Structure formats: C-alpha cells, structure tokens
Tab-separated table of C-alpha atoms and ligand atoms in Angstrom:
chain	number	residue	atom	x	y	z
M	2	MET	CA	101.432	60.895	120.500
M	3	HIS	CA	103.860	58.019	121.140
M	4	SER	CA	103.347	55.490	118.342
M	5	ARG	CA	104.807	52.096	118.115
M	6	VAL	CA	106.605	51.040	114.969
M	7	LEU	CA	107.640	47.731	113.431
M	8	ALA	CA	111.316	48.107	112.539
M	9	ALA	CA	114.272	45.937	111.551
M	10	GLY	CA	117.053	48.226	112.835
M	11	TRP	CA	119.190	51.281	112.051
M	12	ARG	CA	122.755	52.248	111.288
M	13	LEU	CA	124.891	55.153	110.142
M	14	SER	CA	125.301	55.084	106.369
M	15	THR	CA	127.089	56.909	103.556
M	16	VAL	CA	125.389	55.003	100.736
M	17	ASP	CA	121.655	55.561	101.185
M	18	VAL	CA	121.459	59.243	100.144
M	19	HIS	CA	123.921	60.321	97.482
M	20	GLY	CA	126.696	62.495	98.959
M	21	SER	CA	125.232	62.493	102.497
M	22	VAL	CA	125.628	60.783	105.844
M	23	THR	CA	122.392	59.352	107.211
M	24	LEU	CA	121.031	57.508	110.136
M	25	THR	CA	119.137	54.942	108.092
M	26	VAL	CA	116.202	53.189	109.725
M	27	TRP	CA	114.544	50.117	108.205
M	28	LEU	CA	110.780	49.995	108.750
M	29	CYS	CA	108.876	46.783	108.084
M	30	GLY	CA	106.110	45.856	105.660
M	31	CYS	CA	105.564	46.716	101.999
M	32	ASN	CA	102.647	46.909	99.557
M	33	LEU	CA	104.700	45.556	96.619
M	34	LYS	CA	106.342	42.193	95.859
M	35	CYS	CA	109.324	43.146	93.702
M	36	PRO	CA	110.988	39.895	92.589
M	37	PHE	CA	114.507	41.383	92.880
M	38	CYS	CA	113.889	42.705	96.407
M	39	HIS	CA	116.804	41.888	98.690
M	40	ASN	CA	115.022	43.335	101.725
M	41	TRP	CA	112.107	40.944	101.266
M	42	ARG	CA	112.358	39.639	104.833
M	43	ILE	CA	111.789	43.195	106.072
M	44	ALA	CA	109.043	43.706	103.489
M	45	GLU	CA	107.370	40.494	104.716
M	46	ARG	CA	107.701	41.658	108.368
M	47	LEU	CA	110.138	38.876	109.245
M	48	ALA	CA	113.170	39.705	111.400
M	49	CYS	CA	111.313	42.755	112.748
M	50	ARG	CA	110.457	43.990	116.223
M	51	GLU	CA	107.961	46.428	117.621
M	52	LEU	CA	109.531	49.529	119.131
M	53	HIS	CA	108.401	52.812	120.599
M	54	VAL	CA	109.038	55.634	118.171
M	55	SER	CA	110.847	57.406	120.993
M	56	ALA	CA	113.611	54.732	120.857
M	57	ILE	CA	114.331	55.747	117.261
M	58	ALA	CA	113.945	59.457	118.039
M	59	GLU	CA	116.568	59.126	120.768
M	60	GLU	CA	119.012	57.481	118.305
M	61	VAL	CA	118.426	60.314	115.861
M	62	GLY	CA	119.045	62.917	118.577
M	63	ALA	CA	122.255	61.190	119.675
M	64	ALA	CA	123.556	61.090	116.088
M	65	ARG	CA	122.518	64.622	115.077
M	66	SER	CA	126.042	66.078	114.960
M	67	LEU	CA	127.168	63.263	112.622
M	68	ILE	CA	124.360	63.087	110.096
M	69	ASP	CA	122.776	65.084	107.292
M	70	TYR	CA	119.457	63.211	107.433
M	71	VAL	CA	117.453	60.595	109.199
M	72	HIS	CA	116.574	58.331	106.269
M	73	LEU	CA	113.576	56.012	106.539
M	74	THR	CA	113.614	52.994	104.254
M	75	GLY	CA	112.281	49.474	104.354
M	76	GLY	CA	110.219	47.765	103.239
M	77	GLU	CA	107.945	50.638	102.439
M	78	PRO	CA	107.894	53.165	105.289
M	79	LEU	CA	104.507	54.572	104.266
M	80	VAL	CA	102.666	51.391	105.282
M	81	GLN	CA	103.265	52.855	108.792
M	82	PRO	CA	102.416	56.503	108.062
M	83	ASP	CA	101.780	57.639	111.649
M	84	ALA	CA	105.163	56.353	112.776
M	85	VAL	CA	106.903	58.042	109.835
M	86	ALA	CA	105.246	61.361	110.673
M	87	GLU	CA	106.192	61.091	114.316
M	88	ILE	CA	109.825	60.113	113.643
M	89	PHE	CA	110.179	63.010	111.199
M	90	SER	CA	108.523	65.486	113.598
M	91	ARG	CA	110.820	64.427	116.419
M	92	ALA	CA	113.875	64.631	114.112
M	93	ARG	CA	112.958	68.161	113.057
M	94	GLU	CA	112.658	69.167	116.729
M	95	THR	CA	116.318	68.199	117.172
M	96	GLY	CA	117.390	70.022	114.001
M	97	VAL	CA	117.825	66.909	111.844
M	98	ARG	CA	116.596	66.910	108.246
M	99	THR	CA	114.372	64.109	106.977
M	100	SER	CA	114.708	61.771	104.000
M	101	LEU	CA	112.187	59.189	102.842
M	102	ASN	CA	112.901	56.185	100.636
M	103	THR	CA	109.536	55.238	99.202
M	104	ASN	CA	108.148	53.305	96.265
M	105	ALA	CA	105.792	56.311	95.837
M	106	THR	CA	102.728	54.147	95.175
M	107	LEU	CA	100.992	55.005	98.469
M	108	HIS	CA	99.912	58.424	97.297
M	109	GLY	CA	97.587	59.440	100.155
M	110	PRO	CA	100.094	58.896	102.988
M	111	LEU	CA	102.842	60.554	100.935
M	112	VAL	CA	100.778	63.652	100.166
M	113	SER	CA	99.722	63.887	103.801
M	114	LEU	CA	103.404	64.001	104.873
M	115	LEU	CA	104.223	66.550	102.182
M	116	LYS	CA	101.303	68.759	103.204
M	117	ARG	CA	102.601	68.751	106.763
M	118	ASP	CA	105.984	69.841	105.364
M	119	LEU	CA	107.772	66.994	107.136
M	120	VAL	CA	109.947	65.785	104.225
M	121	ASP	CA	113.250	67.403	103.159
M	122	HIS	CA	114.354	64.772	100.643
M	123	VAL	CA	112.887	61.775	98.839
M	124	ALA	CA	114.524	58.781	97.183
M	125	THR	CA	112.473	56.537	94.935
M	126	ASP	CA	112.937	53.871	92.268
M	127	ALA	CA	111.512	54.115	88.764
M	128	LYS	CA	110.656	50.426	88.510
M	129	ILE	CA	110.656	49.904	84.744
M	130	PRO	CA	108.854	48.088	83.245
M	131	PRO	CA	106.338	48.084	86.103
M	132	ASP	CA	104.569	44.887	85.035
M	133	LEU	CA	107.876	43.056	85.467
M	134	LEU	CA	109.345	44.856	88.490
M	135	TYR	CA	106.394	45.500	90.842
M	136	GLY	CA	105.785	41.773	91.209
M	137	ILE	CA	102.010	42.050	91.445
M	138	PRO	CA	99.285	41.931	88.794
M	139	GLY	CA	97.665	45.133	87.596
M	140	SER	CA	100.762	47.298	87.751
M	141	GLU	CA	99.495	50.042	85.403
M	142	PRO	CA	97.426	51.872	88.088
M	143	LEU	CA	100.432	51.668	90.417
M	144	TRP	CA	102.661	53.244	87.767
M	145	ARG	CA	100.085	56.050	87.270
M	146	THR	CA	100.065	56.592	91.049
M	147	PHE	CA	103.878	56.693	91.056
M	148	LEU	CA	103.803	59.402	88.362
M	149	ALA	CA	101.197	61.373	90.337
M	150	SER	CA	103.466	61.189	93.386
M	151	LEU	CA	106.406	62.483	91.326
M	152	ARG	CA	104.258	65.414	90.147
M	153	GLU	CA	103.277	66.193	93.717
M	154	MET	CA	106.932	66.248	94.830
M	155	ALA	CA	107.998	68.324	91.819
M	156	GLU	CA	105.285	70.908	92.473
M	157	ARG	CA	106.482	71.250	96.071
M	158	GLY	CA	110.171	71.484	95.085
M	159	ILE	CA	111.234	68.429	97.117
M	160	PRO	CA	114.843	67.415	96.240
M	161	LEU	CA	114.534	63.988	94.672
M	162	GLU	CA	116.950	61.110	94.187
M	163	LEU	CA	115.461	59.057	91.375
M	164	ARG	CA	116.995	55.634	91.051
M	165	ILE	CA	116.672	53.602	87.899
M	166	PRO	CA	117.330	49.942	88.700
M	167	VAL	CA	118.423	48.463	85.378
M	168	ALA	CA	117.333	44.951	84.427
M	169	ASN	CA	118.697	42.783	81.639
M	170	LEU	CA	116.365	44.211	78.991
M	171	PRO	CA	116.919	46.145	75.764
M	172	PRO	CA	117.583	49.847	76.549
M	173	GLU	CA	114.558	50.816	74.459
M	174	ALA	CA	112.326	49.233	77.140
M	175	TYR	CA	113.159	52.336	79.245
M	176	ARG	CA	112.608	55.183	76.802
M	177	GLY	CA	108.807	55.574	76.900
M	178	TYR	CA	108.576	55.188	80.680
M	179	LEU	CA	111.415	57.646	81.290
M	180	GLU	CA	109.714	60.184	79.045
M	181	GLU	CA	106.621	59.878	81.271
M	182	VAL	CA	108.858	60.405	84.314
M	183	ARG	CA	110.464	63.464	82.694
M	184	ARG	CA	107.054	65.030	82.048
M	185	ALA	CA	105.955	64.349	85.639
M	186	LEU	CA	109.117	65.950	87.049
M	187	GLU	CA	109.307	68.935	84.749
M	188	GLY	CA	111.305	71.749	86.324
M	189	SER	CA	112.296	69.941	89.530
M	190	ARG	CA	115.670	69.242	91.137
M	191	VAL	CA	116.539	65.603	90.449
M	192	THR	CA	119.615	63.473	90.975
M	193	VAL	CA	119.299	60.367	88.828
M	194	ILE	CA	121.126	57.218	89.914
M	195	VAL	CA	121.367	54.533	87.243
M	196	GLN	CA	122.263	51.288	88.965
M	197	PRO	CA	122.131	47.584	88.208
M	198	LEU	CA	119.555	45.269	89.668
M	199	VAL	CA	121.880	43.131	91.710
M	200	GLY	CA	121.361	39.453	92.378
M	201	GLN	CA	123.334	36.570	93.748
M	202	PRO	CA	126.027	36.281	94.979
M	203	LEU	CA	125.969	39.905	96.240
M	204	VAL	CA	122.449	39.724	97.678
M	205	GLU	CA	119.763	37.134	98.224
M	206	PRO	CA	116.778	38.283	96.148
M	207	ARG	CA	113.161	37.291	96.764
M	208	ASP	CA	113.035	35.310	93.490
M	209	ALA	CA	116.444	33.880	92.619
M	210	ALA	CA	115.240	32.352	89.325
M	211	TRP	CA	113.784	35.709	88.187
M	212	CYS	CA	116.999	37.447	89.180
M	213	GLY	CA	119.081	34.857	87.350
M	214	LYS	CA	117.370	36.061	84.189
M	215	TYR	CA	117.089	39.818	84.771
M	216	CYS	CA	119.698	40.899	87.381
M	217	ASN	CA	123.384	41.829	87.035
M	218	PRO	CA	123.116	43.600	83.640
M	219	PRO	CA	126.303	44.437	81.710
M	220	ASP	CA	127.986	47.857	82.021
M	221	GLU	CA	127.084	48.780	78.417
M	222	LEU	CA	123.407	48.522	79.311
M	223	LEU	CA	123.859	50.878	82.289
M	224	GLU	CA	125.559	53.381	79.968
M	225	ALA	CA	122.770	53.113	77.387
M	226	VAL	CA	120.045	53.706	80.025
M	227	ALA	CA	122.076	56.594	81.503
M	228	GLU	CA	122.113	58.224	78.072
M	229	ILE	CA	118.318	57.899	77.784
M	230	ALA	CA	117.930	59.325	81.316
M	231	LYS	CA	119.982	62.505	80.714
M	232	PRO	CA	116.963	64.791	80.074
M	233	LEU	CA	115.803	64.041	83.651
M	234	GLY	CA	118.650	65.757	85.520
M	235	ARG	CA	122.173	65.071	86.770
M	236	VAL	CA	122.845	61.385	86.031
M	237	ILE	CA	125.211	59.227	88.051
M	238	VAL	CA	126.024	55.649	87.155
M	239	LYS	CA	126.542	53.346	90.115
M	240	ARG	CA	128.313	50.034	89.632
M	241	TRP	CA	129.347	47.168	91.809
M	242	THR	CA	133.035	46.483	91.452
M	243	PRO	CA	134.414	43.654	93.593
M	244	GLY	CA	134.336	44.874	97.176
M	245	ALA	CA	132.611	48.258	96.752
M	246	TRP	CA	130.136	50.424	94.884
M	247	SER	CA	131.625	52.994	92.529
M	248	ARG	CA	129.878	56.066	91.123
M	249	ARG	CA	130.636	58.361	88.252
M	250	ALA	CA	128.780	61.109	86.422
M	251	ALA	CA	127.308	60.021	83.073
G	13	SF4	S1	112.117	46.517	96.537
G	13	SF4	FE1	111.194	48.017	97.911
G	13	SF4	S2	109.137	48.332	97.069
G	13	SF4	FE2	109.889	46.401	96.231
G	13	SF4	S3	109.157	44.779	97.613
G	13	SF4	FE3	111.235	45.371	98.298
G	13	SF4	S4	110.913	46.899	99.855
G	13	SF4	FE4	108.988	46.743	98.677
C-alpha cells in the first residue's frame, strides 16, 4: 500500500518526546477545537500539502542514525489512520521506533494501531476540565473515551508521556479528573509533564480572547498541579523562561 497523507512538514526535534531526539512530522486535521491550540492552522488543514507516505518514510530512513523515534503529531494524526499505520510500519522496517502524539479520543483507530503492535510510545494531553479545553459541546463522552484509551495503553504496557496543560484555574479543578486518570493508568509506566497553557506573545492561539483569560498561569499554580499529579508517576514541571523551555523534576 502507498497511501497519501496530508501533512504540514517535519523536522528534527529534542522537545517533542521528553529526553529523546525525534523526527517530528505534523499531520493535518483534527476532531477537536481546543481554544488554546497553537497548531490550529494544521488542525484546520490550512498550510498543508498532500504527500506520498513514501516521501516521509524516506526522511525517516535518512535520519535513522540520529533519532530515537519518528514522532507523529498534528493536528490529530489518527484522523488519517491508514497513513499513520503505513509510516510506522515503514519506520519499523528501518529499525526506527515509533511515537504518537494523540488526543486519545479516536479510540477505534488507536486500538487498531495498538493491536498491530505498531506503537512504541504515546504522548497525550489530559485536557482538564474537558468542557473548557476540548472546545466542542458534549465533552463528557470524549473524556470517557480518553480514559478508555489510557486503560488500553496501560494494559498493553505502552510507555506514556502524559502532559497536563495547566490553565488559569484553581488547582482543585484538577484533582477529581486526575484521580480518574490515575485509576485508568494503574500500574503503567508514565512520565507526567506539567506545563502551562501558553498564549500570546509566545504563540498565536486559536482563540486569543479565551487564552487571555486562561493561558500563561503563574508558576505557583504549576507547582500546585504537579503536587496533585504525583500519584500518577514521575512528574516534571516544564516552564517557559525567556528564550527557552526549562524542565525540572517536581
Ligand atoms: S490542541 Fe491538539 S487536539 Fe486540540 S485542536 Fe489543536 S491539534 Fe487538535
């Protein structure tokens, strides 16, 4: 099979998977409308082009001695499930491990990939509270689907990078949701990244007015959410300091 894929581009990266070098590929389209999204042009399939999967596979092969993973992000890669499967299969053939950044709300395509044993690593956001962060009405079923996806990954022992994008809300807004996440992930290997929702001037979010209210939370709030997240696994707090991201263990 030689699928075509709608993609925005790729580059070598040291920031997309914690502690690893990746060839990160941005695939277009998304099923959510997160108001803070700074990749909304990719999510809306703007600034994208149709490519043969083999063009991406060749880039992965050429970079294989430099990278730990090919990392598919977006947008939401799983709106193009056949292309994801083919890119991952081709990467595996060249000895490159695979990493998927997904919102984990497209359960069927995710489980299909997992059943084919094509995924070595997953990164996902716990978008809390979902009714505020998913950007579409009726977020509760999506949150339940997200939890089901976490359970599926935990049962299969997939190494998971769980990001908690922190909004300007009281820390207690996170406790109940994170307890649900903890129960879904029981016993699995998780790296938790607590990070701020960033807005202008660093990025151009989909909804600047929304972000003016909820983005760029203070450091104390990151620390408070990190404390609540500790039962989930190893917690790292990521901050934007002028010019660069910094990380430290909580
Ligand atoms: S943040 Fe991610 S899941 Fe949300 S709209 Fe943007 S690409 Fe989609």
